[in-house]
Short mmCIF file of C-alpha atoms and ligand atoms in Angstrom, two decimals:
data_model
loop_
_atom_site.label_atom_id
_atom_site.label_comp_id
_atom_site.label_asym_id
_atom_site.label_seq_id
_atom_site.Cartn_x
_atom_site.Cartn_y
_atom_site.Cartn_z
CA UNK G 29 -4.01 -17.14 -18.25
CA UNK G 30 -1.06 -17.99 -16.02
CA UNK G 31 -2.65 -18.22 -12.61
CA UNK G 32 -0.88 -16.28 -9.89
CA UNK G 33 -1.49 -18.83 -7.15
CA UNK G 34 0.04 -21.48 -9.44
CA UNK G 35 3.14 -19.35 -10.04
CA UNK G 36 3.61 -18.86 -6.28
CA UNK G 37 2.90 -22.51 -5.56
CA UNK G 38 5.28 -23.81 -8.26
CA UNK G 39 8.05 -21.42 -7.18
CA UNK G 40 7.87 -22.73 -3.60
CA UNK G 41 7.75 -26.37 -4.74
CA UNK G 42 10.74 -25.82 -7.06
CA UNK G 43 12.74 -24.20 -4.24
CA UNK G 44 11.92 -27.03 -1.82
CA UNK G 45 12.82 -29.64 -4.44
CA UNK G 46 16.20 -28.04 -5.16
CA UNK G 47 16.95 -27.77 -1.43
CA UNK G 48 16.03 -31.40 -0.75
CA UNK G 49 18.09 -32.71 -3.67
CA UNK G 50 21.08 -30.65 -2.50
CA UNK G 51 20.68 -31.89 1.10
CA UNK G 52 20.31 -35.51 -0.05
CA UNK G 53 23.51 -35.25 -2.08
CA UNK G 54 25.37 -33.71 0.83
CA UNK G 55 24.02 -36.37 3.19
CA UNK G 56 25.28 -39.14 0.95
CA UNK G 57 28.70 -37.56 0.60
CA UNK G 58 28.97 -37.11 4.37
CA UNK G 59 27.81 -40.69 5.09
CA UNK G 60 30.17 -42.18 2.49
CA UNK G 61 33.17 -40.33 3.88
CA UNK G 62 32.23 -41.48 7.37
CA UNK G 63 32.12 -45.11 6.25
CA UNK G 64 35.43 -44.77 4.40
CA UNK G 65 37.02 -43.39 7.51
CA UNK G 66 35.54 -46.18 9.67
CA UNK G 67 36.76 -48.96 7.33
CA UNK G 68 40.23 -47.46 7.22
CA UNK G 69 40.36 -47.16 11.01
CA UNK G 70 39.07 -50.74 11.46
CA UNK G 71 41.70 -52.14 9.08
CA UNK G 72 44.44 -50.29 10.93
CA UNK G 73 43.04 -51.56 14.24
CA UNK G 74 43.04 -55.17 13.01
CA UNK G 75 46.65 -54.81 11.84
CA UNK G 76 48.11 -53.05 14.88
CA UNK G 77 45.87 -53.21 17.94
CA UNK G 78 43.75 -56.32 17.90
CA UNK G 79 45.27 -58.88 20.29
CA UNK G 80 46.07 -62.29 18.71
CA UNK G 81 43.74 -65.34 18.88
CA UNK G 82 45.70 -66.68 21.82
CA UNK G 83 45.26 -63.49 23.91
CA UNK G 84 42.96 -63.59 26.93
CA UNK G 85 39.29 -62.91 26.10
CA UNK G 86 39.14 -59.91 28.44
CA UNK G 87 41.99 -58.19 26.62
CA UNK G 88 40.24 -58.78 23.25
CA UNK G 89 36.95 -57.38 24.60
CA UNK G 90 38.69 -54.24 25.88
CA UNK G 91 40.25 -53.66 22.44
CA UNK G 92 36.88 -54.09 20.68
CA UNK G 93 35.31 -51.67 23.18
CA UNK G 94 38.04 -49.11 22.35
CA UNK G 95 37.32 -49.37 18.64
CA UNK G 96 33.58 -48.96 19.30
CA UNK G 97 34.16 -45.78 21.24
CA UNK G 98 36.65 -44.36 18.77
CA UNK G 99 34.39 -44.79 15.75
CA UNK G 100 30.99 -44.47 17.51
CA UNK G 101 30.12 -47.59 15.51
CA UNK G 102 28.76 -51.02 16.45
CA UNK G 103 31.61 -53.56 16.46
CA UNK G 104 31.61 -57.38 16.63
CA UNK G 105 34.47 -59.89 16.42
CA UNK G 106 33.67 -63.44 15.31
CA UNK G 107 35.80 -66.55 15.64
CA UNK G 108 36.48 -68.78 12.63
CA UNK G 109 33.52 -70.97 13.70
CA UNK G 110 31.16 -67.95 13.66
CA UNK G 111 30.88 -67.73 17.42
CA UNK G 112 30.95 -64.22 18.82
CA UNK G 113 34.20 -63.46 20.64
CA UNK G 114 33.43 -59.87 21.63
CA UNK G 115 30.91 -57.16 20.72
CA UNK G 116 30.36 -53.49 21.55
CA UNK G 117 27.44 -51.21 20.78
CA UNK G 118 24.17 -52.57 19.48
CA UNK G 119 24.30 -56.22 18.44
CA UNK G 120 24.71 -56.69 14.71
CA UNK G 121 21.96 -59.10 13.62
CA UNK G 122 21.90 -61.87 11.01
CA UNK G 123 25.60 -62.23 10.68
CA UNK G 124 26.34 -64.99 8.23
CA UNK G 125 29.77 -66.33 7.65
CA UNK G 126 29.07 -67.25 3.99
CA UNK G 127 28.91 -63.58 3.18
CA UNK G 128 32.09 -62.63 4.95
CA UNK G 129 34.10 -59.81 3.47
CA UNK G 130 32.75 -56.51 2.15
CA UNK G 131 29.32 -55.05 2.60
CA UNK G 132 26.63 -56.96 4.48
CA UNK G 133 23.14 -55.45 4.29
CA UNK G 134 20.91 -55.70 7.33
CA UNK G 135 18.41 -53.95 9.50
CA UNK G 136 19.79 -50.83 11.19
CA UNK G 137 22.04 -50.11 8.21
CA UNK G 138 24.69 -52.02 6.30
CA UNK G 139 27.78 -53.41 8.04
CA UNK G 140 31.28 -53.98 6.80
CA UNK G 141 32.96 -57.34 7.41
CA UNK G 142 36.73 -57.61 7.43
CA UNK G 143 38.07 -61.17 7.12
CA UNK G 144 41.32 -61.37 9.12
CA UNK G 145 44.27 -63.64 8.25
CA UNK G 146 43.87 -65.62 11.49
CA UNK G 147 40.34 -66.74 10.47
CA UNK G 148 38.48 -64.25 12.67
CA UNK G 149 36.08 -61.64 11.19
CA UNK G 150 35.77 -58.07 12.40
CA UNK G 151 32.35 -56.52 11.62
CA UNK G 152 31.57 -52.81 11.98
CA UNK G 153 28.32 -50.93 11.44
CA UNK G 154 28.31 -47.20 11.36
CA UNK G 155 25.14 -45.84 12.93
CA UNK G 156 22.76 -44.58 10.23
CA UNK G 157 22.73 -40.81 9.77
CA UNK G 158 25.68 -38.55 10.10
CA UNK G 159 26.84 -37.41 13.52
CA UNK G 160 25.70 -34.19 15.25
CA UNK G 161 22.03 -34.36 14.25
CA UNK G 162 21.36 -30.98 15.89
CA UNK G 163 23.97 -29.33 13.68
CA UNK G 164 22.47 -30.99 10.62
CA UNK G 165 18.97 -29.89 11.53
CA UNK G 166 20.09 -26.29 11.95
CA UNK G 167 22.03 -26.46 8.69
CA UNK G 168 19.03 -27.88 6.82
CA UNK G 169 16.65 -25.27 8.22
CA UNK G 170 19.10 -22.45 7.50
CA UNK G 171 19.60 -23.70 3.94
CA UNK G 172 15.83 -23.94 3.50
CA UNK G 173 15.23 -20.42 4.82
CA UNK G 174 18.04 -18.99 2.69
CA UNK G 175 16.79 -20.79 -0.44
CA UNK G 176 13.21 -19.60 0.11
CA UNK G 177 14.45 -16.05 0.74
CA UNK G 178 16.67 -15.96 -2.35
CA UNK G 179 14.40 -17.97 -4.67
CA UNK G 180 11.12 -16.27 -3.75
CA UNK G 181 12.50 -12.69 -3.81
CA UNK G 182 12.47 -12.05 -7.59
CA UNK G 183 8.98 -13.46 -7.93
CA UNK G 184 7.55 -11.58 -4.95
CA UNK G 185 9.29 -8.34 -6.00
CA UNK G 186 7.95 -8.57 -9.54
CA UNK G 187 4.47 -9.13 -8.19
CA UNK G 188 4.57 -6.31 -5.64
CA UNK G 189 6.05 -3.88 -8.20
CA UNK G 190 3.08 -4.46 -10.47
CA UNK G 191 0.69 -4.10 -7.53
CA UNK G 192 2.44 -0.85 -6.52
CA UNK G 193 1.96 0.52 -10.04
CA UNK G 194 -1.68 -0.51 -9.92
CA UNK G 195 -2.09 1.16 -6.51
CA UNK G 196 -0.58 4.42 -7.75
CA UNK G 197 -2.97 4.31 -10.75
CA UNK G 198 -5.95 3.87 -8.41
CA UNK G 199 -4.70 6.72 -6.21
CA UNK G 200 -4.27 9.02 -9.21
CA UNK G 201 -7.82 8.28 -10.31
CA UNK G 202 -9.01 8.86 -6.72
CA UNK G 203 -7.31 12.26 -6.74
CA UNK G 204 -9.37 13.20 -9.76
CA UNK G 205 -6.87 12.49 -12.55
CA UNK G 206 -9.38 10.85 -14.81
CA UNK G 207 -6.80 10.06 -17.50
CA UNK G 208 -4.88 7.74 -15.13
CA UNK G 209 -4.24 4.29 -16.64
CA UNK G 210 -1.85 1.46 -15.77
CA UNK G 211 0.43 -0.65 -17.97
CA UNK G 212 -0.75 -4.22 -18.48
CA UNK G 213 2.09 -6.65 -17.80
CA UNK G 214 1.84 -10.43 -17.94
CA UNK G 215 -1.24 -12.57 -18.33
CA UNK G 216 -2.21 -13.39 -14.75
CA UNK G 217 -4.79 -12.14 -12.23
CA UNK G 218 -2.86 -8.88 -11.65
CA UNK G 219 -2.88 -8.20 -15.40
CA UNK G 220 -6.62 -8.94 -15.48
CA UNK G 221 -7.09 -6.53 -12.55
CA UNK G 222 -5.09 -3.83 -14.37
CA UNK G 223 -7.24 -4.36 -17.47
CA UNK G 224 -10.46 -4.05 -15.42
CA UNK G 225 -9.09 -0.92 -13.75
CA UNK G 226 -8.31 0.67 -17.13
CA UNK G 227 -11.76 -0.20 -18.44
CA UNK G 228 -13.45 1.21 -15.31
CA UNK G 229 -11.30 4.38 -15.42
CA UNK G 230 -12.15 4.94 -19.10
CA UNK G 231 -15.84 4.50 -18.37
CA UNK G 232 -15.71 6.89 -15.38
CA UNK G 233 -13.86 9.47 -17.49
CA UNK G 234 -16.44 9.18 -20.24
CA UNK G 235 -19.37 9.48 -17.82
CA UNK G 236 -17.94 12.46 -15.97
CA UNK G 237 -17.10 14.20 -19.23
CA UNK G 238 -20.63 13.75 -20.54
CA UNK G 239 -22.11 14.94 -17.21
CA UNK G 240 -19.95 18.02 -17.26
CA UNK G 241 -20.91 18.74 -20.84
CA UNK G 242 -24.57 18.28 -20.02
CA UNK G 243 -24.34 20.58 -17.01
CA UNK G 244 -22.43 23.27 -18.87
CA UNK G 245 -24.77 23.12 -21.89
CA UNK G 246 -27.89 23.14 -19.72
CA UNK G 247 -26.67 26.11 -17.70
CA UNK G 248 -25.73 27.93 -20.85
CA UNK G 249 -29.05 27.21 -22.53
CA UNK G 250 -30.99 28.37 -19.44
CA UNK G 251 -29.43 31.81 -19.74
CA UNK G 252 -31.42 32.76 -22.90
CA UNK G 253 -34.96 32.18 -21.56
CA UNK G 254 -33.87 33.84 -18.32
CA UNK G 255 -32.80 36.95 -20.21
CA UNK G 256 -36.17 36.91 -21.99
CA UNK G 257 -38.04 36.71 -18.66
CA UNK G 258 -35.98 39.63 -17.35
CA UNK G 259 -36.85 41.64 -20.43
CA UNK G 260 -40.56 40.79 -20.10
CA UNK G 261 -40.48 41.87 -16.46
CA UNK G 262 -39.12 45.26 -17.45
CA UNK G 263 -41.77 45.59 -20.16
CA UNK G 264 -44.79 44.70 -18.03
CA UNK G 265 -43.94 47.68 -15.85
CA UNK G 266 -46.79 48.58 -13.54
CA UNK G 267 -49.11 45.95 -14.96
CA UNK G 268 -48.28 43.72 -11.99
CA UNK G 269 -48.12 44.48 -8.30
CA UNK G 270 -44.75 46.07 -7.38
CA UNK G 271 -44.14 43.61 -4.53
CA UNK G 272 -44.82 40.68 -6.87
CA UNK G 273 -42.52 42.19 -9.51
CA UNK G 274 -39.70 42.60 -6.98
CA UNK G 275 -40.06 38.96 -5.88
CA UNK G 276 -39.95 37.83 -9.51
CA UNK G 277 -36.84 39.93 -10.11
CA UNK G 278 -35.18 38.38 -7.04
CA UNK G 279 -36.04 34.87 -8.22
CA UNK G 280 -34.61 35.57 -11.64
CA UNK G 281 -31.44 37.05 -10.10
CA UNK G 282 -31.04 33.99 -7.87
CA UNK G 283 -31.45 31.66 -10.83
CA UNK G 284 -28.94 33.73 -12.76
CA UNK G 285 -26.45 33.45 -9.89
CA UNK G 286 -26.96 29.71 -9.66
CA UNK G 287 -26.29 29.27 -13.37
CA UNK G 288 -23.24 31.47 -13.07
CA UNK G 289 -21.88 29.40 -10.17
CA UNK G 290 -22.56 26.07 -11.87
CA UNK G 291 -20.75 27.27 -14.97
CA UNK G 292 -17.82 28.52 -12.90
CA UNK G 293 -17.63 25.27 -10.92
CA UNK G 294 -17.54 23.15 -14.07
CA UNK G 295 -14.96 25.46 -15.65
CA UNK G 296 -12.74 25.26 -12.55
CA UNK G 297 -13.13 21.49 -12.58
CA UNK G 298 -12.01 21.32 -16.17
CA UNK G 299 -9.04 23.72 -16.01
CA UNK G 300 -7.60 22.62 -12.61
CA UNK G 301 -5.15 25.58 -12.64
CA UNK G 302 -6.11 29.23 -13.24
CA UNK G 303 -6.15 30.36 -16.88
CA UNK G 304 -5.06 33.90 -16.11
CA UNK G 305 -2.13 34.22 -13.76
CA UNK G 306 -0.64 37.40 -12.35
CA UNK G 307 0.84 38.63 -9.07
CA UNK G 308 -1.87 39.46 -6.55
CA UNK G 309 -1.34 41.20 -3.21
CA UNK G 310 -3.74 39.51 -0.81
CA UNK G 311 -4.03 42.18 1.92
CA UNK G 312 -4.92 44.83 -0.68
CA UNK G 313 -7.43 42.54 -2.38
CA UNK G 314 -9.01 41.62 0.97
CA UNK G 315 -9.23 45.32 1.94
CA UNK G 316 -11.04 46.17 -1.32
CA UNK G 317 -13.62 43.44 -0.79
CA UNK G 318 -13.96 44.09 2.95
CA UNK G 319 -14.84 47.72 2.22
CA UNK G 320 -17.98 46.53 0.40
CA UNK G 321 -19.11 44.71 3.56
CA UNK G 322 -17.93 47.20 6.21
CA UNK G 323 -15.58 44.52 7.50
CA UNK G 324 -12.37 45.38 9.37
CA UNK G 325 -9.07 44.24 7.85
CA UNK G 326 -5.70 43.71 9.45
CA UNK G 327 -2.56 41.70 8.84
CA UNK G 328 0.57 41.69 6.71
CA UNK G 329 1.03 41.91 2.98
CA UNK G 330 1.40 38.65 1.09
CA UNK G 331 2.02 38.22 -2.60
CA UNK G 332 0.60 35.25 -4.47
CA UNK G 333 0.19 34.32 -8.11
CA UNK G 334 -3.24 33.67 -9.54
CA UNK G 335 -6.38 34.92 -11.22
CA UNK G 336 -7.36 38.18 -9.43
CA UNK G 337 -11.05 37.90 -10.33
CA UNK G 338 -11.26 34.34 -8.99
CA UNK G 339 -9.40 35.25 -5.79
CA UNK G 340 -11.70 38.25 -5.36
CA UNK G 341 -14.71 36.00 -5.86
CA UNK G 342 -13.36 33.62 -3.21
CA UNK G 343 -13.03 36.37 -0.56
CA UNK G 344 -16.37 37.82 -1.56
CA UNK G 345 -18.15 34.48 -1.10
CA UNK G 346 -16.78 34.21 2.45
CA UNK G 347 -17.79 37.79 3.27
CA UNK G 348 -21.21 37.24 1.71
CA UNK G 349 -21.72 34.20 3.95
CA UNK G 350 -20.58 36.18 6.99
CA UNK G 351 -23.20 38.78 6.14
CA UNK G 352 -25.91 36.17 5.56
CA UNK G 353 -25.28 33.88 8.52
CA UNK G 354 -22.87 35.80 10.75
CA UNK G 355 -25.26 37.98 12.70
CA UNK G 356 -25.39 41.76 13.03
CA UNK G 357 -21.74 42.48 13.86
CA UNK G 358 -19.50 43.17 10.88
CA UNK G 359 -16.96 40.41 10.12
CA UNK G 360 -13.14 40.66 10.41
CA UNK G 361 -10.71 39.79 7.66
CA UNK G 362 -7.13 38.98 8.56
CA UNK G 363 -4.16 38.16 6.37
CA UNK G 364 -0.99 36.47 7.63
CA UNK G 365 1.75 33.98 6.82
CA UNK G 366 1.98 30.40 8.08
CA UNK G 367 5.51 30.11 6.74
CA UNK G 368 7.65 32.06 4.25
CA UNK G 369 5.98 29.98 1.50
CA UNK G 370 2.38 30.01 2.68
CA UNK G 371 -0.08 32.81 3.37
CA UNK G 372 -3.54 32.68 4.92
CA UNK G 373 -6.68 34.78 4.76
CA UNK G 374 -9.24 34.40 7.53
CA UNK G 375 -12.82 35.64 7.53
CA UNK G 376 -14.42 35.61 10.93
CA UNK G 377 -17.90 36.50 12.08
CA UNK G 378 -19.78 36.60 15.38
CA UNK G 379 -22.78 34.55 14.28
CA UNK G 380 -24.05 31.19 15.61
CA UNK G 381 -20.97 29.39 14.25
CA UNK G 382 -20.77 25.92 12.69
CA UNK G 383 -20.77 22.71 14.75
CA UNK G 384 -17.64 20.59 14.39
CA UNK G 385 -19.31 17.65 12.46
CA UNK G 386 -20.59 20.10 9.83
CA UNK G 387 -17.34 21.98 9.24
CA UNK G 388 -16.20 19.71 6.42
CA UNK G 389 -19.61 18.94 4.94
CA UNK G 390 -20.49 22.58 4.26
CA UNK G 391 -17.85 22.58 1.50
CA UNK G 392 -19.84 19.98 -0.43
CA UNK G 393 -21.99 21.45 -3.22
CA UNK G 394 -25.57 22.18 -2.11
CA UNK G 395 -24.94 21.14 1.49
CA UNK G 396 -26.69 23.69 3.66
CA UNK G 397 -27.25 23.75 7.39
CA UNK G 398 -30.82 23.35 8.64
CA UNK G 399 -32.57 26.68 8.49
CA UNK G 400 -30.32 28.17 5.79
CA UNK G 401 -32.37 26.90 2.86
CA UNK G 402 -35.53 28.44 4.28
CA UNK G 403 -33.97 31.89 4.22
CA UNK G 404 -34.07 31.56 0.43
CA UNK G 405 -30.65 33.19 0.15
CA UNK G 406 -27.64 31.59 -1.46
CA UNK G 407 -27.35 28.72 -3.89
CA UNK G 408 -25.44 26.19 -1.79
CA UNK G 409 -22.37 26.45 -4.06
CA UNK G 410 -20.56 29.37 -2.41
CA UNK G 411 -18.16 27.41 -0.18
CA UNK G 412 -17.63 24.66 -2.76
CA UNK G 413 -16.40 27.40 -5.11
CA UNK G 414 -14.19 28.90 -2.37
CA UNK G 415 -12.44 25.57 -1.92
CA UNK G 416 -12.23 24.92 -5.66
CA UNK G 417 -10.62 28.32 -6.29
CA UNK G 418 -8.17 27.85 -3.39
CA UNK G 419 -7.18 24.38 -4.63
CA UNK G 420 -6.85 25.63 -8.20
CA UNK G 421 -4.28 28.08 -6.85
CA UNK G 422 -2.33 25.39 -4.97
CA UNK G 423 -3.93 26.09 -1.59
CA UNK G 424 -6.98 24.97 0.39
CA UNK G 425 -9.96 26.25 2.37
CA UNK G 426 -11.14 25.00 5.75
CA UNK G 427 -13.55 25.95 8.49
CA UNK G 428 -11.84 26.19 11.90
CA UNK G 429 -13.03 26.35 15.48
CA UNK G 430 -13.46 29.99 16.52
CA UNK G 431 -12.79 30.90 20.11
CA UNK G 432 -15.45 33.23 21.44
CA UNK G 433 -18.18 31.96 19.10
CA UNK G 434 -18.95 32.65 15.47
CA UNK G 435 -17.34 30.95 12.52
CA UNK G 436 -13.83 31.20 11.15
CA UNK G 437 -12.93 30.29 7.56
CA UNK G 438 -9.29 30.05 6.54
CA UNK G 439 -7.90 29.94 3.03
CA UNK G 440 -4.22 29.09 2.57
CA UNK G 441 -2.35 30.07 -0.58
CA UNK G 442 1.23 29.74 -1.77
CA UNK G 443 3.38 32.87 -1.54
CA UNK G 444 5.69 33.97 -4.35
P1 LIG T 16 -25.10 29.09 0.56
O1 LIG T 16 -25.36 29.49 -0.80
O2 LIG T 16 -26.17 28.29 1.18
O3 LIG T 16 -24.58 30.18 1.42
P2 LIG T 16 -22.48 28.01 0.91
O4 LIG T 16 -21.77 26.90 0.22
O5 LIG T 16 -21.85 29.35 0.84
O6 LIG T 16 -23.94 28.02 0.38
O7 LIG T 16 -22.62 27.61 2.42
C1 LIG T 16 -23.14 26.35 2.76
C2 LIG T 16 -23.83 26.39 4.09
O8 LIG T 16 -22.88 26.62 5.12
C3 LIG T 16 -24.78 27.55 4.21
O9 LIG T 16 -26.05 27.20 3.71
C4 LIG T 16 -24.83 27.77 5.70
O10 LIG T 16 -25.74 26.86 6.30
C5 LIG T 16 -23.44 27.38 6.16
N1 LIG T 16 -22.57 28.56 6.35
C6 LIG T 16 -21.75 29.10 5.46
N2 LIG T 16 -21.08 30.17 5.98
C7 LIG T 16 -21.52 30.29 7.25
C8 LIG T 16 -21.24 31.20 8.32
N3 LIG T 16 -20.35 32.19 8.18
N4 LIG T 16 -21.87 30.99 9.50
C9 LIG T 16 -22.74 29.98 9.65
N5 LIG T 16 -23.06 29.10 8.69
C10 LIG T 16 -22.47 29.25 7.50
#
């Protein structure tokens, strides 16, 4: 496996190495050209400006001082007996006549000795390091930053691209697309992560599939004995107490409804979009259902595309809840449009309402508010189905705050 940290580390080291080699080369070139210039200027000075041996010492010193300033170099002029005639700048140490002419190494950098025809020797030493250190520092830092930016970009981009693909795979899986997998590129930690993700996603898909199958098969299989119990109940007739028989019938009906809802929920989960699609007018559909519950209906017409029996079931579940939990007053149904592309249906009742922290949770399967389970009515799947049907049709279902008390459920659906 090619370790990711090693790739990053080696890329940075390689960039730094290249930058330092380039700077070293530049430094040498700059220093060499500076020395060349200084030697040339010193030779010209010796030929044209340096006063003769016989000139007064003061005049000679002034000339040496001029050369020092012009070149920003240390300068020394020695007599033929190696005594110092004049010097400017830092003293040049360990001057030895036997090495006169050419380069003389020494502490503080090498010097250049020029043997003059009159027996004197002119020695110059260019200060180590090129001039304008500030400029150099800025140039070096800029070069370093630019090299890191240019050199690291392809590596970082390649890495983040793969991470982005991995992220979108994780998001797809999170949204319920169980078939989501990512491409495995390279042989590093990211590739290992992608491999683990694919393995985990495959396992999750397998588990969920087998759970769904189990649920659907169980529900289906429960139907047969339930039908037999129903039949037996009809046959026993007056042999059991009428009140007892009614209770048994109710229990069987409730069980039948639960099985029906579980089967529908797992079918909706599997299909994700409605199997039967036709144009449905929502105000008309709402009015038909509302009539069964004595609910008032108002609003505007809105045409959507979907499965009419599922949409009817969705409105019916909301009205059924309003009847169960919404108090004595009949509920209202309203239909409107949020935008030219989105319609809404609202079912509102005047019951005790739903506290804000519960408004999202009640859409979870089998989540019931305290007190509701004791009533023995409902299966706890009604609102989960409402949301599933709405989402299957490209919309959603929410519970909103209702001014004036009661609860207010809103389903949004796309308009055709
Ligand atoms: P149930 O079969 O219990 O009615 P639902 O999924 O339809 O299951 O509703 C979940 C819970 O939300 C209910 O048990 C009830 O506590 C609460 N609920 C639903 N509709 C209303 C409503 N209109 N007013 C107050 N509470 C409601």
